[in-house]
């Protein structure tokens, strides 16, 4: 379990946990709002398949108290940079502070890996204003690069 001791605005304790035999169905069923489907897949199940087929990415369940409320994944690039991806908070659980707590928790953990000093990168669709606001407020800044039509931003923790 990855735990920075953060809470959402409902007071729930937000942690990141491995996807396991108990929680995988809940993670697979995580769904964004319909209007967000231009930016992310309709179900987090897509990310679970990707991470099962990938040597790079690892999926995590976003859990509030004991309820699965989202998905996020992380990976390490050839240059040692850490990547965060696949962030989806279930539609019914959005705007409660879970997404912010999840990203802060993963960033804290990635920043401490392997002695630290690696940039943390992610990308988002140019029209995804909520994601842009969230990442900017946490200190992520554009690298100038685009990847698959998305803006790449990075944080030097
Ligand atoms: C983006 C997302 C992960 C945010 O998760 P969340 O739990 O709803 O976010 P939080 O309640 O923690 O809000 C964090 C910040 O996001 C931004 N934000 C969230 N909803 C927003 C909205 N409707 N409009 C503008 N900004 C918004 C704000 O900057 C907010 O800051 P605040 O803490 O000052 O309110 C969530 O909306 C989501 O799952 N969207 C669909 C998938 C997606 O776009 N993922 C990112 C792909 S890179």
PDB file of N, CA and C and ligand atoms in Angstrom, residues 9 32-33 36 39-40 87-89 93-101 123-124 128-131 133-135 137, ligand 1:
ATOM      1  N   UNK A   9     -12.117  15.416   0.625  1.00  0.00           N
ATOM      2  CA  UNK A   9     -12.910  16.431   1.333  1.00  0.00           C
ATOM      3  C   UNK A   9     -14.029  15.826   2.173  1.00  0.00           C
ATOM      4  N   UNK A  32     -15.209   7.136 -16.168  1.00  0.00           N
ATOM      5  CA  UNK A  32     -15.288   8.597 -16.115  1.00  0.00           C
ATOM      6  C   UNK A  32     -16.692   9.067 -16.466  1.00  0.00           C
ATOM      7  N   UNK A  33     -16.911  10.385 -16.392  1.00  0.00           N
ATOM      8  CA  UNK A  33     -18.178  10.932 -16.883  1.00  0.00           C
ATOM      9  C   UNK A  33     -18.232  10.781 -18.395  1.00  0.00           C
ATOM     10  N   UNK A  36     -16.189  13.034 -20.520  1.00  0.00           N
ATOM     11  CA  UNK A  36     -14.730  12.904 -20.393  1.00  0.00           C
ATOM     12  C   UNK A  36     -14.170  11.789 -21.280  1.00  0.00           C
ATOM     13  N   UNK A  39     -11.284  12.079 -23.765  1.00  0.00           N
ATOM     14  CA  UNK A  39      -9.909  12.197 -23.256  1.00  0.00           C
ATOM     15  C   UNK A  39      -9.381  10.882 -22.706  1.00  0.00           C
ATOM     16  N   UNK A  40     -10.249  10.057 -22.199  1.00  0.00           N
ATOM     17  CA  UNK A  40      -9.827   8.804 -21.553  1.00  0.00           C
ATOM     18  C   UNK A  40     -10.793   7.692 -21.948  1.00  0.00           C
ATOM     19  N   UNK A  87      -4.866   8.018 -15.043  1.00  0.00           N
ATOM     20  CA  UNK A  87      -5.627   8.494 -13.877  1.00  0.00           C
ATOM     21  C   UNK A  87      -7.095   8.657 -14.259  1.00  0.00           C
ATOM     22  N   UNK A  88      -7.952   7.907 -13.610  1.00  0.00           N
ATOM     23  CA  UNK A  88      -9.397   8.076 -13.749  1.00  0.00           C
ATOM     24  C   UNK A  88     -10.025   7.921 -12.369  1.00  0.00           C
ATOM     25  N   UNK A  89     -10.789   8.908 -11.984  1.00  0.00           N
ATOM     26  CA  UNK A  89     -11.597   8.805 -10.772  1.00  0.00           C
ATOM     27  C   UNK A  89     -13.034   8.555 -11.209  1.00  0.00           C
ATOM     28  N   UNK A  93     -17.400   9.759  -7.874  1.00  0.00           N
ATOM     29  CA  UNK A  93     -16.451  10.087  -6.803  1.00  0.00           C
ATOM     30  C   UNK A  93     -15.621  11.332  -7.117  1.00  0.00           C
ATOM     31  N   UNK A  94     -15.971  12.019  -8.226  1.00  0.00           N
ATOM     32  CA  UNK A  94     -15.167  13.180  -8.611  1.00  0.00           C
ATOM     33  C   UNK A  94     -15.540  14.422  -7.807  1.00  0.00           C
ATOM     34  N   UNK A  95     -14.637  15.397  -7.833  1.00  0.00           N
ATOM     35  CA  UNK A  95     -14.814  16.697  -7.167  1.00  0.00           C
ATOM     36  C   UNK A  95     -14.874  16.570  -5.651  1.00  0.00           C
ATOM     37  N   UNK A  96     -14.277  15.530  -5.130  1.00  0.00           N
ATOM     38  CA  UNK A  96     -14.211  15.340  -3.669  1.00  0.00           C
ATOM     39  C   UNK A  96     -12.770  15.431  -3.157  1.00  0.00           C
ATOM     40  N   UNK A  97     -11.843  15.705  -4.065  1.00  0.00           N
ATOM     41  CA  UNK A  97     -10.446  15.799  -3.644  1.00  0.00           C
ATOM     42  C   UNK A  97      -9.671  14.504  -3.750  1.00  0.00           C
ATOM     43  N   UNK A  98     -10.295  13.463  -4.328  1.00  0.00           N
ATOM     44  CA  UNK A  98      -9.619  12.168  -4.438  1.00  0.00           C
ATOM     45  C   UNK A  98      -8.487  12.221  -5.465  1.00  0.00           C
ATOM     46  N   UNK A  99      -8.762  12.850  -6.631  1.00  0.00           N
ATOM     47  CA  UNK A  99      -7.745  12.911  -7.674  1.00  0.00           C
ATOM     48  C   UNK A  99      -6.494  13.627  -7.185  1.00  0.00           C
ATOM     49  N   UNK A 100      -6.677  14.756  -6.518  1.00  0.00           N
ATOM     50  CA  UNK A 100      -5.524  15.491  -5.987  1.00  0.00           C
ATOM     51  C   UNK A 100      -4.751  14.633  -4.987  1.00  0.00           C
ATOM     52  N   UNK A 101      -5.465  13.980  -4.076  1.00  0.00           N
ATOM     53  CA  UNK A 101      -4.795  13.149  -3.058  1.00  0.00           C
ATOM     54  C   UNK A 101      -4.051  11.985  -3.721  1.00  0.00           C
ATOM     55  N   UNK A 123       1.156  13.058 -19.399  1.00  0.00           N
ATOM     56  CA  UNK A 123       0.594  13.818 -20.514  1.00  0.00           C
ATOM     57  C   UNK A 123      -0.916  13.869 -20.379  1.00  0.00           C
ATOM     58  N   UNK A 124      -1.485  14.942 -20.962  1.00  0.00           N
ATOM     59  CA  UNK A 124      -2.949  15.069 -20.952  1.00  0.00           C
ATOM     60  C   UNK A 124      -3.411  15.729 -22.241  1.00  0.00           C
ATOM     61  N   UNK A 128      -8.341  19.065 -21.987  1.00  0.00           N
ATOM     62  CA  UNK A 128      -8.733  18.538 -20.668  1.00  0.00           C
ATOM     63  C   UNK A 128      -8.381  19.565 -19.574  1.00  0.00           C
ATOM     64  N   UNK A 129      -9.234  20.574 -19.461  1.00  0.00           N
ATOM     65  CA  UNK A 129      -8.952  21.691 -18.547  1.00  0.00           C
ATOM     66  C   UNK A 129      -8.876  21.266 -17.078  1.00  0.00           C
ATOM     67  N   UNK A 130      -9.760  20.370 -16.593  1.00  0.00           N
ATOM     68  CA  UNK A 130      -9.630  19.948 -15.190  1.00  0.00           C
ATOM     69  C   UNK A 130      -8.289  19.288 -14.903  1.00  0.00           C
ATOM     70  N   UNK A 131      -7.834  18.421 -15.817  1.00  0.00           N
ATOM     71  CA  UNK A 131      -6.540  17.762 -15.613  1.00  0.00           C
ATOM     72  C   UNK A 131      -5.415  18.791 -15.645  1.00  0.00           C
ATOM     73  N   UNK A 133      -5.526  21.920 -14.847  1.00  0.00           N
ATOM     74  CA  UNK A 133      -5.553  22.723 -13.609  1.00  0.00           C
ATOM     75  C   UNK A 133      -4.985  21.929 -12.438  1.00  0.00           C
ATOM     76  N   UNK A 134      -5.358  20.672 -12.365  1.00  0.00           N
ATOM     77  CA  UNK A 134      -4.866  19.827 -11.272  1.00  0.00           C
ATOM     78  C   UNK A 134      -3.341  19.716 -11.320  1.00  0.00           C
ATOM     79  N   UNK A 135      -2.815  19.340 -12.487  1.00  0.00           N
ATOM     80  CA  UNK A 135      -1.370  19.101 -12.566  1.00  0.00           C
ATOM     81  C   UNK A 135      -0.579  20.407 -12.400  1.00  0.00           C
ATOM     82  N   UNK A 137      -1.424  22.962 -10.622  1.00  0.00           N
ATOM     83  CA  UNK A 137      -1.452  23.360  -9.210  1.00  0.00           C
ATOM     84  C   UNK A 137      -0.496  22.522  -8.367  1.00  0.00           C
TER      85      UNK A 137
HETATM   86  C1  LIG B   1      -9.111  14.904 -13.635  1.00  0.00           C
HETATM   87  C2  LIG B   1      -9.647  14.038 -12.482  1.00  0.00           C
HETATM   88  C3  LIG B   1      -8.724  12.867 -12.279  1.00  0.00           C
HETATM   89  C4  LIG B   1      -9.681  14.906 -11.219  1.00  0.00           C
HETATM   90  O1  LIG B   1     -10.104  14.062 -10.147  1.00  0.00           O
HETATM   91  P1  LIG B   1     -11.080  14.620  -8.980  1.00  0.00           P
HETATM   92  O2  LIG B   1     -11.056  13.654  -7.870  1.00  0.00           O
HETATM   93  O3  LIG B   1     -12.397  14.955  -9.561  1.00  0.00           O
HETATM   94  O4  LIG B   1     -10.287  15.954  -8.618  1.00  0.00           O
HETATM   95  P2  LIG B   1     -10.230  16.729  -7.236  1.00  0.00           P
HETATM   96  O5  LIG B   1     -11.595  16.824  -6.633  1.00  0.00           O
HETATM   97  O6  LIG B   1      -9.125  16.189  -6.428  1.00  0.00           O
HETATM   98  O7  LIG B   1      -9.822  18.166  -7.788  1.00  0.00           O
HETATM   99  C5  LIG B   1      -8.462  18.433  -8.059  1.00  0.00           C
HETATM  100  C6  LIG B   1      -8.341  19.597  -9.011  1.00  0.00           C
HETATM  101  O8  LIG B   1      -8.757  19.230 -10.305  1.00  0.00           O
HETATM  102  C7  LIG B   1      -9.285  20.367 -10.976  1.00  0.00           C
HETATM  103  N1  LIG B   1     -10.673  20.070 -11.307  1.00  0.00           N
HETATM  104  C8  LIG B   1     -11.402  19.004 -10.902  1.00  0.00           C
HETATM  105  N2  LIG B   1     -12.622  19.046 -11.480  1.00  0.00           N
HETATM  106  C9  LIG B   1     -12.635  20.177 -12.248  1.00  0.00           C
HETATM  107  C10 LIG B   1     -13.592  20.769 -13.107  1.00  0.00           C
HETATM  108  N3  LIG B   1     -14.812  20.246 -13.311  1.00  0.00           N
HETATM  109  N4  LIG B   1     -13.249  21.911 -13.760  1.00  0.00           N
HETATM  110  C11 LIG B   1     -12.026  22.474 -13.591  1.00  0.00           C
HETATM  111  N5  LIG B   1     -11.076  21.952 -12.769  1.00  0.00           N
HETATM  112  C12 LIG B   1     -11.386  20.827 -12.126  1.00  0.00           C
HETATM  113  C13 LIG B   1      -9.184  21.519 -10.025  1.00  0.00           C
HETATM  114  O9  LIG B   1      -7.944  22.166 -10.235  1.00  0.00           O
HETATM  115  C14 LIG B   1      -9.188  20.802  -8.673  1.00  0.00           C
HETATM  116  O10 LIG B   1      -8.558  21.613  -7.722  1.00  0.00           O
HETATM  117  P3  LIG B   1      -9.212  21.914  -6.267  1.00  0.00           P
HETATM  118  O11 LIG B   1      -8.595  20.866  -5.374  1.00  0.00           O
HETATM  119  O12 LIG B   1      -8.712  23.273  -5.953  1.00  0.00           O
HETATM  120  O13 LIG B   1     -10.685  21.802  -6.387  1.00  0.00           O
HETATM  121  C15 LIG B   1     -11.101  13.547 -12.769  1.00  0.00           C
HETATM  122  O14 LIG B   1     -11.875  14.651 -13.165  1.00  0.00           O
HETATM  123  C16 LIG B   1     -11.172  12.464 -13.812  1.00  0.00           C
HETATM  124  O15 LIG B   1     -11.078  11.275 -13.516  1.00  0.00           O
HETATM  125  N6  LIG B   1     -11.374  12.889 -15.070  1.00  0.00           N
HETATM  126  C17 LIG B   1     -11.479  11.923 -16.179  1.00  0.00           C
HETATM  127  C18 LIG B   1     -10.156  11.271 -16.494  1.00  0.00           C
HETATM  128  C19 LIG B   1      -9.059  12.263 -16.770  1.00  0.00           C
HETATM  129  O16 LIG B   1      -9.238  13.286 -17.416  1.00  0.00           O
HETATM  130  N7  LIG B   1      -7.873  11.913 -16.254  1.00  0.00           N
HETATM  131  C20 LIG B   1      -6.667  12.677 -16.449  1.00  0.00           C
HETATM  132  C21 LIG B   1      -6.030  12.209 -17.686  1.00  0.00           C
HETATM  133  S1  LIG B   1      -4.410  12.944 -17.830  1.00  0.00           S
END
